[in-house]
Tab-separated table of C-alpha atoms in Angstrom:
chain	number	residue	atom	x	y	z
L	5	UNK	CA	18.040	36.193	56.668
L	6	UNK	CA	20.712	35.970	54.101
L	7	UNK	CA	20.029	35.350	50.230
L	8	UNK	CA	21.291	31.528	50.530
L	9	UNK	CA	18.738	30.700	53.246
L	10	UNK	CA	16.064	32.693	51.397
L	11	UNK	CA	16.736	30.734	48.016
L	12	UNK	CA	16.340	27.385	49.481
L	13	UNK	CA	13.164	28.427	51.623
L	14	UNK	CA	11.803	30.002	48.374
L	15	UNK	CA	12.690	27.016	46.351
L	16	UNK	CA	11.399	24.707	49.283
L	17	UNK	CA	8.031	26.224	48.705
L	18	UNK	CA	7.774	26.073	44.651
L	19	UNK	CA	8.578	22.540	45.119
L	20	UNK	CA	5.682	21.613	47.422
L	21	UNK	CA	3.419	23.455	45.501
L	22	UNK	CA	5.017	21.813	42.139
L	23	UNK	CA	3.988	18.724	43.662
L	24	UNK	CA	0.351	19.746	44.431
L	25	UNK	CA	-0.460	22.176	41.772
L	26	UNK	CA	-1.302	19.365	38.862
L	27	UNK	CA	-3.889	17.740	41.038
L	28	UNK	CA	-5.489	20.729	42.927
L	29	UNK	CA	-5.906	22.631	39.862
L	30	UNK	CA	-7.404	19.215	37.461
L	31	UNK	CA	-10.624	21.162	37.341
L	32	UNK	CA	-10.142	24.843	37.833
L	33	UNK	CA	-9.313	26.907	34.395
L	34	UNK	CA	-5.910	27.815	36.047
L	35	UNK	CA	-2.198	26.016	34.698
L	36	UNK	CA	0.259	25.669	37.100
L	37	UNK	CA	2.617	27.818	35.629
L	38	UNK	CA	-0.413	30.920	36.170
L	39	UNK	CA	-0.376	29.853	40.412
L	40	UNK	CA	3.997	29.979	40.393
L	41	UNK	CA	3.673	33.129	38.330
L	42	UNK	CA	1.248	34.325	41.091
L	43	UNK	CA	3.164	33.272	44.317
L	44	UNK	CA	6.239	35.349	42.481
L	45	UNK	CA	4.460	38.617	42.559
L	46	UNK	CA	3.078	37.532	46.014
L	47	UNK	CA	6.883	37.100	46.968
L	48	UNK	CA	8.052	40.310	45.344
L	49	UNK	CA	5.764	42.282	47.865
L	50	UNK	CA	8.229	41.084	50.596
L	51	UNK	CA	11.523	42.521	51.267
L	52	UNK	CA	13.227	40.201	48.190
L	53	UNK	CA	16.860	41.672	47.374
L	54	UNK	CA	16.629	43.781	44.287
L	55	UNK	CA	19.391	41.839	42.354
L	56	UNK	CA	17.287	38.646	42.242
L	57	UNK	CA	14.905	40.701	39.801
L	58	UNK	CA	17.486	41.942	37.698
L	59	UNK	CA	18.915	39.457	34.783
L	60	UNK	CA	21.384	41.722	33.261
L	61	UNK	CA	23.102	42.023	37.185
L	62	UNK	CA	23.258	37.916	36.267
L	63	UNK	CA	23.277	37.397	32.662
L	64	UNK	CA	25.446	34.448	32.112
L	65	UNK	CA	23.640	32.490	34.966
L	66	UNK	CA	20.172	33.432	33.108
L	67	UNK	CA	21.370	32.352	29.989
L	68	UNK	CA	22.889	29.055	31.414
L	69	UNK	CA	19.486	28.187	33.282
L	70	UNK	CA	17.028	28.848	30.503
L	71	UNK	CA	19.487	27.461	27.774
L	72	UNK	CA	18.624	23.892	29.725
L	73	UNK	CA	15.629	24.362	30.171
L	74	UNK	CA	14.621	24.733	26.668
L	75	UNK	CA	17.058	22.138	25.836
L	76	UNK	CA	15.209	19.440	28.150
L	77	UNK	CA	11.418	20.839	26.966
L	78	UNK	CA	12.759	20.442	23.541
L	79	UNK	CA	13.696	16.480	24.252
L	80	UNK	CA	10.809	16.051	25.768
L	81	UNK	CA	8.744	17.757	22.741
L	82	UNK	CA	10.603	15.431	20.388
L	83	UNK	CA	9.410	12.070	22.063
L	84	UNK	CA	5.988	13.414	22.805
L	85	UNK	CA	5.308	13.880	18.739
L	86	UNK	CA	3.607	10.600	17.728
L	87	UNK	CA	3.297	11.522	14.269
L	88	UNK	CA	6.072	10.741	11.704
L	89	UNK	CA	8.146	12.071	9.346
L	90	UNK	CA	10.864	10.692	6.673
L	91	UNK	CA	12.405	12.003	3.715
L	92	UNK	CA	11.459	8.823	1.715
L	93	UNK	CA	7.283	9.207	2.471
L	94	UNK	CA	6.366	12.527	1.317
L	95	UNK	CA	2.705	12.133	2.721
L	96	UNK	CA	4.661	11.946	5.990
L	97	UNK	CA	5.741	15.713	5.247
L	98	UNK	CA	2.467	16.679	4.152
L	99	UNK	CA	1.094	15.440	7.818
L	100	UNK	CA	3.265	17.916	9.864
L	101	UNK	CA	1.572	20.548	6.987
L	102	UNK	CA	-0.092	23.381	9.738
L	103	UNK	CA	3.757	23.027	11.599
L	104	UNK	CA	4.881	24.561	8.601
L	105	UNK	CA	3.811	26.861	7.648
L	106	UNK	CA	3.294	28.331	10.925
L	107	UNK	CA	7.308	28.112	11.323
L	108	UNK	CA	7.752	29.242	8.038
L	109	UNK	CA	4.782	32.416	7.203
L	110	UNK	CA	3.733	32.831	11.161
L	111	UNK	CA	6.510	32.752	12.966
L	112	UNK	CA	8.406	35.623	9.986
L	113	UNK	CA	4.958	38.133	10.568
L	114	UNK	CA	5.519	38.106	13.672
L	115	UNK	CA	8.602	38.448	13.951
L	116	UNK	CA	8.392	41.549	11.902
L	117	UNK	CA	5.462	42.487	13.648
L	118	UNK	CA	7.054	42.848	16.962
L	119	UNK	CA	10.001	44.594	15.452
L	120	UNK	CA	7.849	47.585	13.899
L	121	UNK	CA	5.996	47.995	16.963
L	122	UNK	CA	9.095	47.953	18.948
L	123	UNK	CA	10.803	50.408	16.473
L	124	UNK	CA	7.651	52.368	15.643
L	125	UNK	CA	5.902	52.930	19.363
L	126	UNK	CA	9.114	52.104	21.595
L	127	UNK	CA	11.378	54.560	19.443
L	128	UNK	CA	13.961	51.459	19.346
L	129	UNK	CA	16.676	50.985	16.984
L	130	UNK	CA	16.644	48.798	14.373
L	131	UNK	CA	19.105	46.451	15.790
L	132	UNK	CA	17.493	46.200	19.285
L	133	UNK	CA	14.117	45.980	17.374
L	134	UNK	CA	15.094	43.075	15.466
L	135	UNK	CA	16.321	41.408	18.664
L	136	UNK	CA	12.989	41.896	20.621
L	137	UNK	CA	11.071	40.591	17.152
L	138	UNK	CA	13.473	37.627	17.458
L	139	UNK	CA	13.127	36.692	21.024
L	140	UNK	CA	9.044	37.263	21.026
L	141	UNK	CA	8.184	35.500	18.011
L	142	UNK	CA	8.882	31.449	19.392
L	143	UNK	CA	6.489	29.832	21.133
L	144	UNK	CA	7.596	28.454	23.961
L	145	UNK	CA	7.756	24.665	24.092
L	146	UNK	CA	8.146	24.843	28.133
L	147	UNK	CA	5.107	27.273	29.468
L	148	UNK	CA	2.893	25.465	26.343
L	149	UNK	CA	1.951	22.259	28.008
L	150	UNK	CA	-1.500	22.642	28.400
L	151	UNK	CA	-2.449	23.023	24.981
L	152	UNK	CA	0.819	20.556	24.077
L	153	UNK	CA	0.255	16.488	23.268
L	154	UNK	CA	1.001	14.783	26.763
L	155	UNK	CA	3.119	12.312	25.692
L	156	UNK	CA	4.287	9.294	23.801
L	157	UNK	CA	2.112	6.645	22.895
L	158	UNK	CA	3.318	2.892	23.142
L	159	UNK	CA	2.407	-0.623	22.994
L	160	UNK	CA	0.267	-0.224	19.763
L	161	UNK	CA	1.102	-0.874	16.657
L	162	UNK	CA	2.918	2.255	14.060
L	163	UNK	CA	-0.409	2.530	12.021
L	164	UNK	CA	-2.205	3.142	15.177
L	165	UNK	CA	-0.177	6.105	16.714
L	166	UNK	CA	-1.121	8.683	14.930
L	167	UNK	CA	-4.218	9.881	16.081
L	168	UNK	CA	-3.264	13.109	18.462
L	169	UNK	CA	-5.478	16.374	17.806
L	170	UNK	CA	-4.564	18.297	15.135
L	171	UNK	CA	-4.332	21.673	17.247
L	172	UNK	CA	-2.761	20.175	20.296
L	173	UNK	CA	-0.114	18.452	17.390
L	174	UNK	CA	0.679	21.714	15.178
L	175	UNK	CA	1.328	23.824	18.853
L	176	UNK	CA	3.633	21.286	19.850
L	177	UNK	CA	5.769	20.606	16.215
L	178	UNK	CA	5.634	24.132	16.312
L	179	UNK	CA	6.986	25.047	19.453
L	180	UNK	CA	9.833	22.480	18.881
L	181	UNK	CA	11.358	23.704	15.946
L	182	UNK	CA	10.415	27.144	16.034
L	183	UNK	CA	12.783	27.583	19.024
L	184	UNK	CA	15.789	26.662	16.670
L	185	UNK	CA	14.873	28.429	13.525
L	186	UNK	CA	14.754	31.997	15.699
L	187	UNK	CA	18.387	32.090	16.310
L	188	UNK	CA	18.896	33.148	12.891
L	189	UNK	CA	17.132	36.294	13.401
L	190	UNK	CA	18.990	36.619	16.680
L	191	UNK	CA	22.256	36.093	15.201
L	192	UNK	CA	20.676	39.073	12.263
L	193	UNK	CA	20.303	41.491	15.424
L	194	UNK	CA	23.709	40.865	17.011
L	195	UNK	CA	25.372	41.591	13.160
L	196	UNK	CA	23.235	44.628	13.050
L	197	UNK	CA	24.553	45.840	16.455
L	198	UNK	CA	27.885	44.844	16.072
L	199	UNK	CA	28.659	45.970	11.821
L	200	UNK	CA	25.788	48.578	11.496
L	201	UNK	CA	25.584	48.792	7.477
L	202	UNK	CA	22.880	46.295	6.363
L	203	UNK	CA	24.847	44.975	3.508
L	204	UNK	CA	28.123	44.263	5.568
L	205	UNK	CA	26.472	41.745	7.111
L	206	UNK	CA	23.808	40.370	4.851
L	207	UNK	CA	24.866	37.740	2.607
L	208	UNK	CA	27.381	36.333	5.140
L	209	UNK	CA	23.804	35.986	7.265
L	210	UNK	CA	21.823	34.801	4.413
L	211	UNK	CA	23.845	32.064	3.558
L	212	UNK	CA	25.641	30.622	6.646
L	213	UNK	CA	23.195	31.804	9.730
L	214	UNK	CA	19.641	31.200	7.911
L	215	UNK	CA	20.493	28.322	5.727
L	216	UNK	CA	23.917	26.572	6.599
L	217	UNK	CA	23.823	26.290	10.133
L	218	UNK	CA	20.569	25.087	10.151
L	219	UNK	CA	21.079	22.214	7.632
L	220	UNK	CA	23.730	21.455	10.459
L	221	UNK	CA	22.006	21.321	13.174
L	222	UNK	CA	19.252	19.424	11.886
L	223	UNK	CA	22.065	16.536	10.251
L	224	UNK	CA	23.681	17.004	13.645
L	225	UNK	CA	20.707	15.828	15.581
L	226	UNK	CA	19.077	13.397	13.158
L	227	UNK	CA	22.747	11.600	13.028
L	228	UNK	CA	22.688	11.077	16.501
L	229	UNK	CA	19.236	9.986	17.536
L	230	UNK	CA	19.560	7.382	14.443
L	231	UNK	CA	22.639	6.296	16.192
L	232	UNK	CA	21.518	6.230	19.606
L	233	UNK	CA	18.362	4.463	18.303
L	234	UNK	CA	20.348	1.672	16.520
L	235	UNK	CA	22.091	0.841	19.352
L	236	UNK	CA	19.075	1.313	22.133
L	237	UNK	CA	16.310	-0.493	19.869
L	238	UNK	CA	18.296	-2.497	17.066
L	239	UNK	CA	21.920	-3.106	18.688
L	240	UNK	CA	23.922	-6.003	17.065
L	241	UNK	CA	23.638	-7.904	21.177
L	242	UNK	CA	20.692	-8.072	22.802
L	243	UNK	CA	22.428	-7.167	26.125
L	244	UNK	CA	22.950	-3.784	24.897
L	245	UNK	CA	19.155	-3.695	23.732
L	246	UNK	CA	18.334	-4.306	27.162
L	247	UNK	CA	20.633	-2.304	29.115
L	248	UNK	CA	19.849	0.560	26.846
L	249	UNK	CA	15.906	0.077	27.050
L	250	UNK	CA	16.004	-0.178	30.323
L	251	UNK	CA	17.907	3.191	31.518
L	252	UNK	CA	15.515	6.897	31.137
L	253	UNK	CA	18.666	8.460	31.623
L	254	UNK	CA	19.339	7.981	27.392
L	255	UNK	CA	17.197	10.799	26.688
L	256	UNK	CA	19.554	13.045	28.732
L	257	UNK	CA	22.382	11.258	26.850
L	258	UNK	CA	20.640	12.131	23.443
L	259	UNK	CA	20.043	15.854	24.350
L	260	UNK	CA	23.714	16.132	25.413
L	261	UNK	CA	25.361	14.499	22.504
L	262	UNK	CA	22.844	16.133	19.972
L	263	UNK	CA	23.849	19.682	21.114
L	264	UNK	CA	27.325	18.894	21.515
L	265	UNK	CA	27.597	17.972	18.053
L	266	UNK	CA	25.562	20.367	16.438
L	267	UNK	CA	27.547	23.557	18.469
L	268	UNK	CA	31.053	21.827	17.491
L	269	UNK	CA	30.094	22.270	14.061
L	270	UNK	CA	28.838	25.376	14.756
L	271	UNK	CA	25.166	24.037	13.793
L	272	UNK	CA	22.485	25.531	16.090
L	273	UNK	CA	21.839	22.819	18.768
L	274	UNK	CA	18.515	23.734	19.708
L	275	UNK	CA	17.054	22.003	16.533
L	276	UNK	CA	19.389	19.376	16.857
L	277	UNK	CA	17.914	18.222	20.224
L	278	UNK	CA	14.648	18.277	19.080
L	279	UNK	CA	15.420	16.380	15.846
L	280	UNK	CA	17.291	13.745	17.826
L	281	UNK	CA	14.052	13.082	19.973
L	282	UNK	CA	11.878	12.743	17.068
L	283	UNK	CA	14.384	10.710	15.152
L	284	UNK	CA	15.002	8.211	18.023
L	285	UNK	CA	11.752	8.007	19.023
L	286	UNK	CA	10.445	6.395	15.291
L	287	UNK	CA	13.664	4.026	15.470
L	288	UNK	CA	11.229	1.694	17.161
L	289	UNK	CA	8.155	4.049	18.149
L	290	UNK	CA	5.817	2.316	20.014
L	291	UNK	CA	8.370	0.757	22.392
L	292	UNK	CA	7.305	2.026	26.114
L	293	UNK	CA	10.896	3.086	27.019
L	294	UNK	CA	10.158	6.225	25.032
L	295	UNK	CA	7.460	7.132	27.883
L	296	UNK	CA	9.935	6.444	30.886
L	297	UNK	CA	12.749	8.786	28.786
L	298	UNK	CA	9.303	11.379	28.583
L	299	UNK	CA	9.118	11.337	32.036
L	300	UNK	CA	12.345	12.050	32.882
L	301	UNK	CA	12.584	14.955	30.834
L	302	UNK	CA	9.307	15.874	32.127
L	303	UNK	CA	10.505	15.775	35.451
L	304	UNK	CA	13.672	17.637	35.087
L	305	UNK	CA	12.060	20.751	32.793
L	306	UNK	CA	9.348	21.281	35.763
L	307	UNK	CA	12.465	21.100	38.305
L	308	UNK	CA	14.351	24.258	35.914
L	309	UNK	CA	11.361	25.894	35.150
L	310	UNK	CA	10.309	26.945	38.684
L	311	UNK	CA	13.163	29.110	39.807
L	312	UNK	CA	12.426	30.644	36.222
L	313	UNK	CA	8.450	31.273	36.926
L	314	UNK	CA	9.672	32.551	40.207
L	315	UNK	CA	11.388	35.566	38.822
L	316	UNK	CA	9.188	36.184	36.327
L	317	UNK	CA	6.584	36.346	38.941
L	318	UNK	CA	9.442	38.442	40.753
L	319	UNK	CA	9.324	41.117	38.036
L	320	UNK	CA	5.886	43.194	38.700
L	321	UNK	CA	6.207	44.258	42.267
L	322	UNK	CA	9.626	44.172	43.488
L	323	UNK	CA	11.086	46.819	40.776
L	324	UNK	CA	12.019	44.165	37.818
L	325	UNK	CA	9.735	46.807	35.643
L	326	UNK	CA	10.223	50.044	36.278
L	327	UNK	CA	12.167	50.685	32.979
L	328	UNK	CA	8.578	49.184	31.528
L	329	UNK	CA	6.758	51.951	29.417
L	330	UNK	CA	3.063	52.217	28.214
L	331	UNK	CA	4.159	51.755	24.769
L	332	UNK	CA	6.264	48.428	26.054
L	333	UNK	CA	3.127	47.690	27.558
L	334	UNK	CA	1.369	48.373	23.935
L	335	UNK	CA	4.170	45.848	21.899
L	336	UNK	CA	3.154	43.205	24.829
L	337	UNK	CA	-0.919	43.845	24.500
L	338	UNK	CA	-0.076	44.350	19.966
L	339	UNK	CA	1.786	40.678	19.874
L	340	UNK	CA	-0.734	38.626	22.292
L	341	UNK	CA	-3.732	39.612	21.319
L	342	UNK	CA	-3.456	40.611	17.646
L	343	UNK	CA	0.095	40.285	16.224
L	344	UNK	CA	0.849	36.537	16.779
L	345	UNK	CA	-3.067	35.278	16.189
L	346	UNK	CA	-3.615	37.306	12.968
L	347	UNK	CA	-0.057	35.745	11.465
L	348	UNK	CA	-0.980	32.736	12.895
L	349	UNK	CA	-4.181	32.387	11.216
L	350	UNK	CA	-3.081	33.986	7.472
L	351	UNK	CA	-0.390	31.246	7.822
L	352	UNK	CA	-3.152	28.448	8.509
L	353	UNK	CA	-6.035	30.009	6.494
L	354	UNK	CA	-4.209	29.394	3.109
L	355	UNK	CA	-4.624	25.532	1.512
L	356	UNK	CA	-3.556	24.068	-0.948
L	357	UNK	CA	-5.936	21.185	-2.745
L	358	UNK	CA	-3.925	18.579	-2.408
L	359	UNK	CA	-4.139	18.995	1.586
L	360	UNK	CA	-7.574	19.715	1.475
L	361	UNK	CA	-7.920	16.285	0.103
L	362	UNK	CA	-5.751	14.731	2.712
L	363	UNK	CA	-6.909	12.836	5.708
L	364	UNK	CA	-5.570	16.087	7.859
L	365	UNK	CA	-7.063	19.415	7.588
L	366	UNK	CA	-8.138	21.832	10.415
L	367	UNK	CA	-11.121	23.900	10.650
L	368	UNK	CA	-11.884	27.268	10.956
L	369	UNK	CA	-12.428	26.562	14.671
L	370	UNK	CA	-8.844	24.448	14.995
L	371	UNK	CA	-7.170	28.014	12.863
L	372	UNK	CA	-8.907	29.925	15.462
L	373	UNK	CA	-7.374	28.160	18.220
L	374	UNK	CA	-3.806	27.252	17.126
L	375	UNK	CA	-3.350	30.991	15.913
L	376	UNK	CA	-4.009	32.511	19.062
L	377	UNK	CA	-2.208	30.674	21.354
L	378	UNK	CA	1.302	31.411	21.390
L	379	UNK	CA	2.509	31.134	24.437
L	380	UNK	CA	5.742	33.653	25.628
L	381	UNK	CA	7.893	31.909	28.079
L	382	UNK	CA	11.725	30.375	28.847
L	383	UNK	CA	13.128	30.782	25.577
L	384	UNK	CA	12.339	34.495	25.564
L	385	UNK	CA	14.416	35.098	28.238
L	386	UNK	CA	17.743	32.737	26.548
L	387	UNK	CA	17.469	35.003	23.538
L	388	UNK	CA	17.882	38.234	25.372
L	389	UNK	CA	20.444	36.880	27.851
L	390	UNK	CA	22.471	34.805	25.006
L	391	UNK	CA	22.674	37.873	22.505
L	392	UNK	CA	23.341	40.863	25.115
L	393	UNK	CA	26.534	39.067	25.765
L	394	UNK	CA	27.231	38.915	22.372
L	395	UNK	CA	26.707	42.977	21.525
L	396	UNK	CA	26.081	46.044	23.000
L	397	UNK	CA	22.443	47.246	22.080
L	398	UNK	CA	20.608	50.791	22.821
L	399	UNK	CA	17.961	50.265	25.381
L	400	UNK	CA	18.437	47.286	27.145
L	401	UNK	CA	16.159	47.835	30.083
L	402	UNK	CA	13.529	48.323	28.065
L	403	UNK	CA	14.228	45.188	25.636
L	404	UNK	CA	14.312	43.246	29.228
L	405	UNK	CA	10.964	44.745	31.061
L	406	UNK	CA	8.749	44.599	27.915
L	407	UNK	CA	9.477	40.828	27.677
L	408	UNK	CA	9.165	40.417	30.992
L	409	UNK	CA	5.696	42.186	30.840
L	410	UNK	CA	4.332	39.934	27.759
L	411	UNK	CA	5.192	36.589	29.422
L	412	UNK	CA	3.583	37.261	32.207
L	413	UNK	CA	0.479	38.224	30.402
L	414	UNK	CA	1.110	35.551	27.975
L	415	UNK	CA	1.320	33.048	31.080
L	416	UNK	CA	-1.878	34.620	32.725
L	417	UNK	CA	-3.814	34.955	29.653
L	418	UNK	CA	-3.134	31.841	27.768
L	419	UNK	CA	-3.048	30.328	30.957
L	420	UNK	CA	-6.737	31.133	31.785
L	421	UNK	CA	-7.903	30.176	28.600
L	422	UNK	CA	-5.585	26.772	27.686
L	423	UNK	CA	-7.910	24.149	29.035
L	424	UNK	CA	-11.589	26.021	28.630
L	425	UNK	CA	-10.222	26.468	24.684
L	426	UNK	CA	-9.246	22.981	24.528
L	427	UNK	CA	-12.381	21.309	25.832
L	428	UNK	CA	-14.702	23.440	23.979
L	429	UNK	CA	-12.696	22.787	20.509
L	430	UNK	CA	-13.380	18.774	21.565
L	431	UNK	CA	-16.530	19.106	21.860
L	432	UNK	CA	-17.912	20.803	18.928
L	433	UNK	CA	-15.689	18.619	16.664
L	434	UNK	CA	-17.459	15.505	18.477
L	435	UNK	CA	-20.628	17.428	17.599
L	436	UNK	CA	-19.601	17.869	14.058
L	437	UNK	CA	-18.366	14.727	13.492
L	438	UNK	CA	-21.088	12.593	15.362
């Protein structure tokens, strides 16, 4: 059997089970992603050709795949958020409060977390240190559904929408920005590897990677989705209104203009995406249109996630980790289990009175929770693909395998423990607060 015919049977079969999975597994502490994960390493125990395993053999095709499939999670994300925010309502700000600061104190610890275990116990360099930091650190807004809000609300009124879980709200703000605001530290690993002296590179970094190019991507994105919400929910003809409202296909639209424009001014077009969902969606936000467009994207991103889980699943028994090492094994084990939930919860733990006194506020339970679960997945694997094309850097295999190692735990674990966590959170806060 050639590779062709074994790609479509192999596909064939994720597809049925795609299908199946979300019912069969309602009740069982099992995700879907955990079961295609599983039938992966099943399938790497048969004779698989070693170059399906091996993403630097196909980098630019790995790149290509996961780049969209972060892009359509990250649409998706955007419409899901029922919570908003505007730069004229500061309280609005003050809601998305836990998203902060674990983008802006969690996702930094850990970042620099990974990258002293990786330098300190995998003898790294600096450079390719960074770069595993960098790639680890997201959370991943396509493996994190089950502890993720499902979707957009509609046909209630504004003042009514905002009533998701705290937890299941900070994961999923989280994982949408947090997938943007990496690439600087990306783009600080490929400067490393590429100029070598720190300072050479550092206040070019500073100024235009960390703080320019995001300011463009976010304009980027919020310019579009207020313009593709004008004309979809306030358009100067009511034909339009309707022939807009009435067509899913305008979230693809969205994604595709928001990270065209962001990349053609060089603005990083993950975060544009995500802020063209979010803007769009609170044009007009209870409209139901926004739950068709969720659907679609929800669609597509399970569609371009399987091959991905596939391959993942690949990695453990058909050779994808034999350049894996016990002290990869240790940086996977470090950023799961301690790394990511201790940064997580210093980040959270902190408050400052004037949140305490607002409506929103988790407990020590909800810190517990929202610090621990992380989840590794897609995105991951774009940062590794997207900046070993860009620079050279010393041990590559190893960069590859212990990533590969810690989403699969990351899938398994978190995976296991996404919808027992969940429902015992509920219920002690309807204990608490009955």
């Amino acid at each position: 059997m050639n590779v062709p015919d074994l790609t479509y049977l192999v596909v064939g079969f994720a597809l049925l089970l795609a299908s199946l999975l979300p019912a069969a597994l309602r009740r069982l502490p099992m995700s879907a992603p955990m079961v295609l994960v599983l039938f992966g390493v099943l399938l790497g125990l048969t004779p698989v050709p070693d170059d399906w395993v091996d993403p630097m053999a196909h980098r630019a095709v790995v790149e290509h795949l996961t780049e969209l499939c972060v892009l359509v999670a990250l649409m998706g994300v955007g419409l899901a958020l029922d919570r908003p925010i505007s730069l004229r309502r500061w309280h609005t700000w003050r809601d998305w409060s836990a998203s902060w600061r674990l983008l802006l104190v969690a996702m930094p610890l850990t970042i620099a977390g990974v990258a002293l275990a990786g330098w300190g116990l995998m003898g790294l360099a600096p450079a390719s240190a960074l770069l595993l930091g960098a790639a680890l650190a997201p959370t991943d807004p396509v493996l994190a559904s089950d502890v993720q809000v499902e979707g957009p609300t509609a046909g209630v009124g504004a003042e009514e929408l905002d009533e998701e879980h705290e937890v299941r709200f900070g994961l999923t703000a989280e994982a949408g920005m947090n997938d943007g605001l990496a690439f600087p530290f990306v783009y600080a690993a490929i400067a490393w590897a590429g100029a070598g002296a720190f300072g050479s590179w550092a206040w070019h970094w500073l100024w235009w990677d960390l703080l320019a190019r995001v300011a463009l991507g976010v304009g980027a994105g919020v310019a579009v989705g207020w313009l593709l919400g004008r004309l979809a929910f306030r358009p100067p003809r009511r034909e339009l209104r309707r022939v807009l409202t009435g067509e899913p296909l305008l979230a693809l639209a969205c994604l595709a203009l928001s990270y065209g424009a962001a990349e053609l001014v060089h603005g990083y077009g993950f975060l544009a995406v995500f802020c063209a969902a979010v803007t769009m969606r609170w044009m007009e936000p209870d409209h139901a249109h926004h739950q068709a467009m969720h659907e679609v994207t929800e669609r597509l991103e399970r569609l371009l996630t399987l091959l991905m889980l596939l391959l993942i699943g690949l990695a453990p028994t058909s050779g994808g980790l034999v350049h894996l090492s016990w002290s990869g094994v240790a940086v996977g084990l470090l950023l799961v289990f301690v790394i990511r939930p201790l940064a997580g919860w210093l980040s959270l733990v902190v408050r400052s009175r004037r949140e305490r006194s607002a409506g929103r506020r988790l407990n020590r339970r909800d810190m517990a929770v929202t610090a621990f679960f992380g989840v590794r997945g897609i995105g991951t694997i774009y940062y590794l693909a997207y900046a070993t094309g860009q620079a050279s850097f010393e041990g590559m295999e190893s960069l590859w395998t212990t990533a590969a190692f810690t989403i699969v735990l990351s899938v398994l674990v978190h995976g296991a423990l996404s919808g027992l966590a969940m429902d015992w959170l509920e219920r002690r806060n309807r204990v608490v607060t009955g």
